[in-house]
Each structure stands twice: as structure tokens, then as C-alpha cells.
mmCIF file of C-alpha atoms in Angstrom:
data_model
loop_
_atom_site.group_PDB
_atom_site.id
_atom_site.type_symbol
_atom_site.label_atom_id
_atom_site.label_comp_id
_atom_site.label_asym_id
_atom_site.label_seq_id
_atom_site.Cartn_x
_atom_site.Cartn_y
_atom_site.Cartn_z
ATOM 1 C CA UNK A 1212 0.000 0.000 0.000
ATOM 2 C CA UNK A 1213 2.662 2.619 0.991
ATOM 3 C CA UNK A 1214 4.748 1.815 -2.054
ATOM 4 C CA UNK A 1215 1.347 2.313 -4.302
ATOM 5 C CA UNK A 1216 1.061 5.298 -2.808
ATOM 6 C CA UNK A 1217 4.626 6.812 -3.013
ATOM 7 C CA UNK A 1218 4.561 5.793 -6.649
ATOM 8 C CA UNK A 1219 1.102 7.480 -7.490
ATOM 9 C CA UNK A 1220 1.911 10.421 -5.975
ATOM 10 C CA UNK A 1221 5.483 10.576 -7.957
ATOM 11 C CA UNK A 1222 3.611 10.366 -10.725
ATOM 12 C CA UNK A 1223 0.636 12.486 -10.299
ATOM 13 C CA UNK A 1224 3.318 15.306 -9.852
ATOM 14 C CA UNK A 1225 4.634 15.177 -13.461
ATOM 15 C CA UNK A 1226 4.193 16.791 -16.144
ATOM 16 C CA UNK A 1227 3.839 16.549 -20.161
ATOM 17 C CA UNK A 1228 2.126 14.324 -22.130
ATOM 18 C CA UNK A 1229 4.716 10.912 -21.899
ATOM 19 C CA UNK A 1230 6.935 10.643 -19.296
ATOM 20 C CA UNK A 1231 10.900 10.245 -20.222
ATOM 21 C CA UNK A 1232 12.997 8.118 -19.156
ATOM 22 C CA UNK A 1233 14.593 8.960 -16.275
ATOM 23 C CA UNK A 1234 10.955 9.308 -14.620
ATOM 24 C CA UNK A 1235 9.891 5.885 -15.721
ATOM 25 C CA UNK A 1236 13.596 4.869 -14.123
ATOM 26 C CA UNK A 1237 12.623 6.797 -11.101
ATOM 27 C CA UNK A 1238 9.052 4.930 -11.030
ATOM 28 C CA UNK A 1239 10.557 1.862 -11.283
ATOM 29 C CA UNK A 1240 13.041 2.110 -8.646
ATOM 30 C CA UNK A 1241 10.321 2.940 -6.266
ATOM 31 C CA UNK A 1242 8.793 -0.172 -6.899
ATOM 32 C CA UNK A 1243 11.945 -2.172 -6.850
ATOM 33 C CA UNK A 1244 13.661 -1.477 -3.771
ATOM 34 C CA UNK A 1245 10.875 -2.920 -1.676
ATOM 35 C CA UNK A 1246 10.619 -5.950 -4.512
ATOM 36 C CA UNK A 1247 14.108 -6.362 -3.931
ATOM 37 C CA UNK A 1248 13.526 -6.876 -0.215
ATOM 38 C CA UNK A 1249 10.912 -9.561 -0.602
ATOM 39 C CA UNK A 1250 13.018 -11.191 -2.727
ATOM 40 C CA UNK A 1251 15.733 -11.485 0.036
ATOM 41 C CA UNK A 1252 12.942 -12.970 1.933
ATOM 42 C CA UNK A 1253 13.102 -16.107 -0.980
ATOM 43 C CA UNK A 1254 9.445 -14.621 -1.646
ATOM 44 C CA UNK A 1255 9.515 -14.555 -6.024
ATOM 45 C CA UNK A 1256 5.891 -14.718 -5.910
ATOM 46 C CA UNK A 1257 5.353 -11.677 -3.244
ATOM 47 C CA UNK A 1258 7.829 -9.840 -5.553
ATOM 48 C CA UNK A 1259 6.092 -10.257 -8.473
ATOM 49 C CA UNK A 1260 2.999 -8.965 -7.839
ATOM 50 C CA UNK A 1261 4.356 -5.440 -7.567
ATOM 51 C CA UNK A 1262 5.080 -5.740 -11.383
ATOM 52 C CA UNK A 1263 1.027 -5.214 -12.382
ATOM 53 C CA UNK A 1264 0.874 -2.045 -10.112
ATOM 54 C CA UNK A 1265 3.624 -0.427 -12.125
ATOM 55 C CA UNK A 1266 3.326 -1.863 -15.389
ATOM 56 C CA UNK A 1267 -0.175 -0.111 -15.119
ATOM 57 C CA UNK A 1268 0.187 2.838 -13.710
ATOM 58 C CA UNK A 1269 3.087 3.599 -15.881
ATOM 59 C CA UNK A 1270 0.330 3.420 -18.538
ATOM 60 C CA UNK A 1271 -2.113 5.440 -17.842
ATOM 61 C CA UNK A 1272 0.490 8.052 -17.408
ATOM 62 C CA UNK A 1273 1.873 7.686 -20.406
ATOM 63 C CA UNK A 1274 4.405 5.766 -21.844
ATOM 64 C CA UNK A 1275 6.056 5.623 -25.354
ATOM 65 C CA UNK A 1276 5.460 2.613 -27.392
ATOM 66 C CA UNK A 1277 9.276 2.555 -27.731
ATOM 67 C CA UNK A 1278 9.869 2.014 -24.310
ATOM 68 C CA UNK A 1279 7.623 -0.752 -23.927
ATOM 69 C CA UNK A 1280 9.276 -2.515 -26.792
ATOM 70 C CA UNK A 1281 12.602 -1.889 -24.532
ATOM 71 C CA UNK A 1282 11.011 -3.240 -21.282
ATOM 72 C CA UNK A 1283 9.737 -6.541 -23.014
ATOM 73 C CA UNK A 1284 13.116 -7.307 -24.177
ATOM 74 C CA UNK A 1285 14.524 -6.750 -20.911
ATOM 75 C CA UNK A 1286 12.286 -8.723 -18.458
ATOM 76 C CA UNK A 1287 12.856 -11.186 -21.111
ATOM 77 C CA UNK A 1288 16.773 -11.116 -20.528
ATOM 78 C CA UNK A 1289 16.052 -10.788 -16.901
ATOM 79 C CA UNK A 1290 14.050 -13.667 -16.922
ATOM 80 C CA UNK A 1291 16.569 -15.739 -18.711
ATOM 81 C CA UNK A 1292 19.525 -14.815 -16.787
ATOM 82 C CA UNK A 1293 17.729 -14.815 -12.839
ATOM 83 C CA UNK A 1294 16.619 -18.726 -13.848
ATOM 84 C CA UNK A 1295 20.599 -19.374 -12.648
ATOM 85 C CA UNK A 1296 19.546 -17.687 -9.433
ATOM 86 C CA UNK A 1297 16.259 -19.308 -8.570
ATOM 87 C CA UNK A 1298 16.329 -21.808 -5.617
ATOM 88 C CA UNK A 1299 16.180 -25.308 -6.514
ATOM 89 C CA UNK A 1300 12.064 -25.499 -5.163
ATOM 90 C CA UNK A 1301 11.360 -22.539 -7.424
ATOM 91 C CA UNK A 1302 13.108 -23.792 -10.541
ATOM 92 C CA UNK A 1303 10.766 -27.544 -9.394
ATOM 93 C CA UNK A 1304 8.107 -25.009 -9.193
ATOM 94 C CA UNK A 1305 8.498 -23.756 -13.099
ATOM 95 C CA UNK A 1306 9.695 -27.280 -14.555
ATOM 96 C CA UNK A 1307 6.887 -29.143 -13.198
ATOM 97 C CA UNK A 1308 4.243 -26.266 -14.480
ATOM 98 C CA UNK A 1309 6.064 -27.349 -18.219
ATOM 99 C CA UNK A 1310 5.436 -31.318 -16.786
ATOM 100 C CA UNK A 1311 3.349 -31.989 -14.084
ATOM 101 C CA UNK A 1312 3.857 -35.581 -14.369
ATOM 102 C CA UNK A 1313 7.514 -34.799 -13.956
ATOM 103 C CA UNK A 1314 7.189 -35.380 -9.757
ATOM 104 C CA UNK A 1315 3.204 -35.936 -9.686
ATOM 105 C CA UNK A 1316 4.103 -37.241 -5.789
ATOM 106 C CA UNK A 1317 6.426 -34.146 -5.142
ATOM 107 C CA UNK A 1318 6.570 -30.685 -6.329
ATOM 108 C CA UNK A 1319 3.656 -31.877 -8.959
ATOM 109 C CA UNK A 1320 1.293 -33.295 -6.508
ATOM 110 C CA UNK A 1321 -0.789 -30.078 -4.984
ATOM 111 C CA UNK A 1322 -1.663 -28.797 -8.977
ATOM 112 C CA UNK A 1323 -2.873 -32.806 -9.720
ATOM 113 C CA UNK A 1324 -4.806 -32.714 -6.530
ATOM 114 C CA UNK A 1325 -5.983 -29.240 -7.131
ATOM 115 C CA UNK A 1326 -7.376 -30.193 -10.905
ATOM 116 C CA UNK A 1327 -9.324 -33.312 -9.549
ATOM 117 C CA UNK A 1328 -11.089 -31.379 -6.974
ATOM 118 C CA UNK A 1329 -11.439 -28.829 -9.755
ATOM 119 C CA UNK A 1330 -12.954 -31.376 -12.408
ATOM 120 C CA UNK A 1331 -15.143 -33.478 -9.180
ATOM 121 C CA UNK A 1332 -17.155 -30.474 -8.836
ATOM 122 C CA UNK A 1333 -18.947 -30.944 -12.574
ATOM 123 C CA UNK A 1334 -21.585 -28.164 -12.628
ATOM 124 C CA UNK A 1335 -23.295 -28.242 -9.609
ATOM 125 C CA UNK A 1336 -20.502 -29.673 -6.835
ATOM 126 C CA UNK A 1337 -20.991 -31.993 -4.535
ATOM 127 C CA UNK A 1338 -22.476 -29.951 -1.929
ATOM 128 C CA UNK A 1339 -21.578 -27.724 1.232
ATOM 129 C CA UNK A 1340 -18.579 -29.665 3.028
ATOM 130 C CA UNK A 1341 -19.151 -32.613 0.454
ATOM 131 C CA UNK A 1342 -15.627 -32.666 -1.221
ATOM 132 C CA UNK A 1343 -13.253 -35.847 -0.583
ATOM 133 C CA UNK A 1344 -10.250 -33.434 -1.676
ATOM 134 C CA UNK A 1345 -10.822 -31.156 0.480
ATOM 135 C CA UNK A 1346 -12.248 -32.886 3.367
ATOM 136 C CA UNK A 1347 -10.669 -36.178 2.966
ATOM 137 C CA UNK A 1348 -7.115 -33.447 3.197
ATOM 138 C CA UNK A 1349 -5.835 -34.787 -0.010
ATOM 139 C CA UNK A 1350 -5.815 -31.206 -1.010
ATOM 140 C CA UNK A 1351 -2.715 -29.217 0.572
ATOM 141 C CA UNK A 1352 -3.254 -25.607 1.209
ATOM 142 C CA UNK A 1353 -7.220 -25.502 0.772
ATOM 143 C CA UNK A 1354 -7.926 -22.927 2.898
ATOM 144 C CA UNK A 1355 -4.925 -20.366 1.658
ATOM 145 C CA UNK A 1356 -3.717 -20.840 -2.035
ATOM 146 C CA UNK A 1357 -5.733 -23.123 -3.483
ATOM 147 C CA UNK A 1358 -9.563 -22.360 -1.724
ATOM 148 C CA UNK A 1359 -10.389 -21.648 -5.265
ATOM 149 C CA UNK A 1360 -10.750 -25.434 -5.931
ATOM 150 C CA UNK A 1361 -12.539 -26.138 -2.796
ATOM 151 C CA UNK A 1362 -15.301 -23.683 -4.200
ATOM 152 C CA UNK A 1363 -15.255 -25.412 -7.584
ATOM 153 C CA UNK A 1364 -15.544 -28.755 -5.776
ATOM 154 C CA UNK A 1365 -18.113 -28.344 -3.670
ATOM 155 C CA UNK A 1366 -20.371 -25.574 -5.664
ATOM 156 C CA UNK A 1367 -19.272 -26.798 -9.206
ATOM 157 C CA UNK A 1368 -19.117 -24.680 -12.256
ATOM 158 C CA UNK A 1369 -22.069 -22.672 -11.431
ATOM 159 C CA UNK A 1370 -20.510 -21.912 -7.775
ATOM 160 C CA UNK A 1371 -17.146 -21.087 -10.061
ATOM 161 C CA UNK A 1372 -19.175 -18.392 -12.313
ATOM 162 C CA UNK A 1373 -20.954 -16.586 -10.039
ATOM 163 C CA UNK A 1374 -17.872 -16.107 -7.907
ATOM 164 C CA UNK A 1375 -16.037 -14.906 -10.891
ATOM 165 C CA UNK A 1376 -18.906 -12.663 -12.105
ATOM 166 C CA UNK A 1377 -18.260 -10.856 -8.457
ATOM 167 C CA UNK A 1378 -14.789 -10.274 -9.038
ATOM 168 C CA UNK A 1379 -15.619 -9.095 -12.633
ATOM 169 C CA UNK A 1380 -18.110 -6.819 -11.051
ATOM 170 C CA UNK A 1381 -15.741 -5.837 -8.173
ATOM 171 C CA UNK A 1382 -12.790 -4.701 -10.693
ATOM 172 C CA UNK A 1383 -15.580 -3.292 -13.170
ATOM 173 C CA UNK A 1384 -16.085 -0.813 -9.991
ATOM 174 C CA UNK A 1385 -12.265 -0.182 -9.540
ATOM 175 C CA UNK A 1386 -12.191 0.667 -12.955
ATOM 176 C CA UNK A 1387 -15.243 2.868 -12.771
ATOM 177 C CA UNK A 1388 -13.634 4.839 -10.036
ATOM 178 C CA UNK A 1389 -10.294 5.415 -11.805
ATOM 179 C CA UNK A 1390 -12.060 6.490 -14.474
ATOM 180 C CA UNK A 1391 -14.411 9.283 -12.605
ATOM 181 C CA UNK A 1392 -11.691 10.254 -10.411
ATOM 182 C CA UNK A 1393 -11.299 14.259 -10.144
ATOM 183 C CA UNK A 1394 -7.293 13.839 -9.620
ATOM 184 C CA UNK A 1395 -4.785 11.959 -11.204
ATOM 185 C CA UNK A 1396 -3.014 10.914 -7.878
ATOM 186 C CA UNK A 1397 -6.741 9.639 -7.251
ATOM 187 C CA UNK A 1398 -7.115 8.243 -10.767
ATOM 188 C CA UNK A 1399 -3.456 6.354 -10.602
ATOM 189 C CA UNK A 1400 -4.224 5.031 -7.141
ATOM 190 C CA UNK A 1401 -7.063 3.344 -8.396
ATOM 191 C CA UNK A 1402 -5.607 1.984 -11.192
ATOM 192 C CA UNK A 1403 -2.309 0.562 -9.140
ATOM 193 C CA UNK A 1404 -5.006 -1.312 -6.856
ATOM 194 C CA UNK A 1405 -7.031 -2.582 -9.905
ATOM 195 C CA UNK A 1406 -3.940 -4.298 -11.732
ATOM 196 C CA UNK A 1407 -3.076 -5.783 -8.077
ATOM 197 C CA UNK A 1408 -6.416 -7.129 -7.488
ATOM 198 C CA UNK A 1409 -6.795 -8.504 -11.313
ATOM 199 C CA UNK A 1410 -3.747 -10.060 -11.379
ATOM 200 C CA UNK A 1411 -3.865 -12.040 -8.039
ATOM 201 C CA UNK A 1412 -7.652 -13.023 -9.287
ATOM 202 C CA UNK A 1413 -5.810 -14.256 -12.819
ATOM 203 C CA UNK A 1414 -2.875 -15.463 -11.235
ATOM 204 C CA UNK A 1415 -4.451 -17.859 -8.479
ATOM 205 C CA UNK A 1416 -7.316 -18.932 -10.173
ATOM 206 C CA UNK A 1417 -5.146 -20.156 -13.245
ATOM 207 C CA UNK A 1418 -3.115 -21.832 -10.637
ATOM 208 C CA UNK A 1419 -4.943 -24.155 -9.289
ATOM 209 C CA UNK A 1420 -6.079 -25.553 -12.764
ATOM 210 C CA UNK A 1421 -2.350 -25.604 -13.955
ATOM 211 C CA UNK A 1422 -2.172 -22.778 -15.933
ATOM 212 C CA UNK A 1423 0.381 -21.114 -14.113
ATOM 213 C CA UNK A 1424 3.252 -22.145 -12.173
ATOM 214 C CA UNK A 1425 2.361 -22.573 -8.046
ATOM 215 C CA UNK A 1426 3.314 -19.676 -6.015
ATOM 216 C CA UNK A 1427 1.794 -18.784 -2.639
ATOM 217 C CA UNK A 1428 -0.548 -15.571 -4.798
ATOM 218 C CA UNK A 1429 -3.323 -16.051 -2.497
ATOM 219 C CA UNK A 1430 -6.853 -15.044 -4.002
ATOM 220 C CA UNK A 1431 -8.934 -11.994 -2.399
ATOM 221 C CA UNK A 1432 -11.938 -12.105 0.012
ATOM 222 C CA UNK A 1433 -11.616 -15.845 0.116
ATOM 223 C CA UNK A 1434 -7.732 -17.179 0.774
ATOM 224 C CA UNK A 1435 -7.272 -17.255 5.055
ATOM 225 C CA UNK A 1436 -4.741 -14.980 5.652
ATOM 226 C CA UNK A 1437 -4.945 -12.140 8.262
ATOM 227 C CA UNK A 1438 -2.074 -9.576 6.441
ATOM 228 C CA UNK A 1439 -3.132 -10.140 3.211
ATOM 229 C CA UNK A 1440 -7.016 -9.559 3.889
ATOM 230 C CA UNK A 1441 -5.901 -6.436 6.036
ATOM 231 C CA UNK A 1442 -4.214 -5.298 2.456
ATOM 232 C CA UNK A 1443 -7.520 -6.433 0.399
ATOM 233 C CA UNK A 1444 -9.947 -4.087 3.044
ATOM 234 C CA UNK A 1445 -7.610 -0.910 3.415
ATOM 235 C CA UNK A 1446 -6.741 -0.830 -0.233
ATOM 236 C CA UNK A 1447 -10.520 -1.212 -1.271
ATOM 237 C CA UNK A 1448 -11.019 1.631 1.365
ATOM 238 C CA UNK A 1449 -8.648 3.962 -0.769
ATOM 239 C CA UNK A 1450 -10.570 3.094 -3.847
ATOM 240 C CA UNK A 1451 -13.427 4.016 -2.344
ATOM 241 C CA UNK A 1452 -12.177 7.057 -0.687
ATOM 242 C CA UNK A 1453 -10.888 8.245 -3.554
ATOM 243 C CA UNK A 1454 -14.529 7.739 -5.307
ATOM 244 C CA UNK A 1455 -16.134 9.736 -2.177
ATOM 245 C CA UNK A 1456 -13.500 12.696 -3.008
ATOM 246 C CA UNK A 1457 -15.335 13.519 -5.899
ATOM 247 C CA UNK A 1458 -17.893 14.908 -3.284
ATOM 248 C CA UNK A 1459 -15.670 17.093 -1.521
ATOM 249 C CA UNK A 1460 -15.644 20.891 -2.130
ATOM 250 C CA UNK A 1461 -17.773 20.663 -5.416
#
């Protein structure tokens, strides 16, 4: 939250039409010193989800196409030369993503768990505290990382949708509020939170059905965890308080 709003704020207080490139080197150094830190935690995931907040807030203050052509280049070299500096559980992590029949009793075994609870739930699930996954404990994690397949378990595809349609609904909001905002710290704030939110939604939910590597990117509202909820409600009170500022001194 703090380094959302140091960065909207630095960026609110520029001015022209694209920013050059010693601002966006500014930006992204305010982002990466506390990435950095996480990091030195041996949290990749945690680090990575400041990348959304700047990628997107860099572009709705403007960014030349030429730089972006420059950045995907580099976090492709970066991403090519850090795989020599992963740990050996986080390089297990990304293999078995490419081959999850590679260790399906190991590093595999959570995603193959996660997909049969996933695919047990059919359309309409098998009921309120019904799932053998998840109530049998085959299912590691199901009340952090990977509660997204206890829903589909239990409440099935239909459970799935309407769940999704809330988060669609919820972001559609975030959006809504960037958009109307009367300031561009406001208007930038918004937007930082909305990437966050969309990509954990993206990110954990494509998880659990293998489509992304596993990482501990819990999923809002619904993953148990007392910090990360505490970030969900305060940063959906900014959004909001930003939406109530249009109200003041009209």
C-alpha cells in the first residue's frame, strides 16, 4: 500500500504528455527497492505482484510505445539470466508447471490434486462440506492458495461463475472509479489497486487448474490470511475514498 502510494503520488506530480525516461527509471526504482527486499525474503511470488501495479500505472500516465518494446526485451533477458539464481524449489516449481507428471508425488502433486477437486465439482458440486479433496485433506493448502478449488468442488461450475462474475463486477467498480476520479493521484491510485487485485484473481485462479506455475498468490476475500485480507480491506477503502473525493468541495 505505501509503495502504491509513493509511486502514485510521484507520478501524479509530473508533467507533459509521456513521461521520459529517467521518470519511468525513477518509477521503477520505487517499486523495486521494496521488490528487492521480498526477494531477500526467498518470496519470487510476493515480488512479483508489484510488477502489475507499475506496469499499469506507468500506462495510464503515459508511456512511449518505444519504451515498452525496450522493457519486453529486458524482463525477457532478466528472466533468462535470474533462472541461474532461482532456488532449486522454485526452478521444481516452473519445470513441473512445463510437466506436471515430472514429480506428480512431489513438487507436482498439490496442482494434480488441485485439478481433480477442480474437475469433481462438474456443474453443480458436490455440496456444502461434500468434497473428498478437500475434506478427505488430499488437497494441501485448501484454505490459503488453493480455496479456489474447494469452491469449484463443492459448488461446481455454477458456484465457479458466479464467484467470478463478483470479481468481474468488483474490478468493473475499480475501474469505474479510476475512471471518474477528479485527480490523477486519485485516478493512478485506483488503477495501481485494480492491476493488483486482477492479477492475483488471474494469477491464483489459473493456478490451481495448472495454468500457471504454483506460487503462494493467495486469491482476495476468500484465501485465510490475516495480512493479506488487512491489504484487500484498506486498499478497497482507498478506492473508495478516492470515489467519495469527488464529493468534496464541489
Amino acid at each position: 500500500i505505501a509503495t502504491a502510494i509513493l509511486l502514485a503520488q510521484y507520478l501524479a506530480g509530473l508533467e507533459g504528455e509521456y513521461l521520459r525516461l529517467r521518470e519511468i527509471l525513477i518509477a521503477a526504482g520505487i517499486v523495486l527497492l521494496p521488490a528487492a527486499l521480498v526477494i531477500a525474503e526467498r518470496d519470487l511470488g510476493g515480488a512479483l505482484l508489484f510488477m502489475p501495479m507499475l506496469g499499469a500505472m506507468l500506462l495510464v500516465a503515459g508511456v512511449k510505445k518505444r519504451y515498452l518494446i525496450i522493457a519486453a526485451c529486458g524482463a525477457l533477458v532478466v528472466g533468462a539470466i535470474s533462472w541461474g539464481f532461482l532456488h532449486g524449489y522454485q526452478r521444481e516449481r516452473v519445470l513441473t508447471f512445463l510437466n506436471p507428471q515430472r514429480d506428480p508425488l512431489g513438487h507436482g502433486y498439490q496442482v494434480n490434486q488441485s485439478k481433480i477437486a477442480v474437475g469433481s465439482g462438474e456443474l453443480f458440486g458436490r455440496g456444502y462440506m461434500q468434497g473428498t479433496q478437500s475434506q478427505l485433506r488430499f488437497l494441501p493448502a485448501r484454505h490459503t492458495d488453493f480455496i479456489f478449488a474447494v469452491l469449484a468442488e463443492e459448488w461446481g461450475f455454477l458456484g465457479v461463475a458466479f464467484v467470478l462474475a463478483l470479481y468481474g463486477s468488483f474490478l468493473f467498480g475499480c475501474a469505474e472509479v479510476a475512471a471518474r476520479a477528479r485527480d490523477k493521484l486519485g485516478m493512478l491510485l485506483a488503477v495501481g489497486f485494480f492491476a493488483t487485485f486482477a492479477f492475483h484473481i488471474l494469477y491464483n485462479t489459473g493456478m490451481v487448474v495448472g495454468l500457471a506455475p504454483n506460487s503462494g498468490i493467495p486469491l482476495p476475500f476468500l484465501s485465510y490470511g490475516g495480512s493479506f485480507m488487512l491489504f484487500a480491506f484498506a486498499s478497497t477503502g482507498l478506492v473508495l475514498g478516492v470515489d467519495f473525493r469527488r464529493y468534496v468541495n464541489r
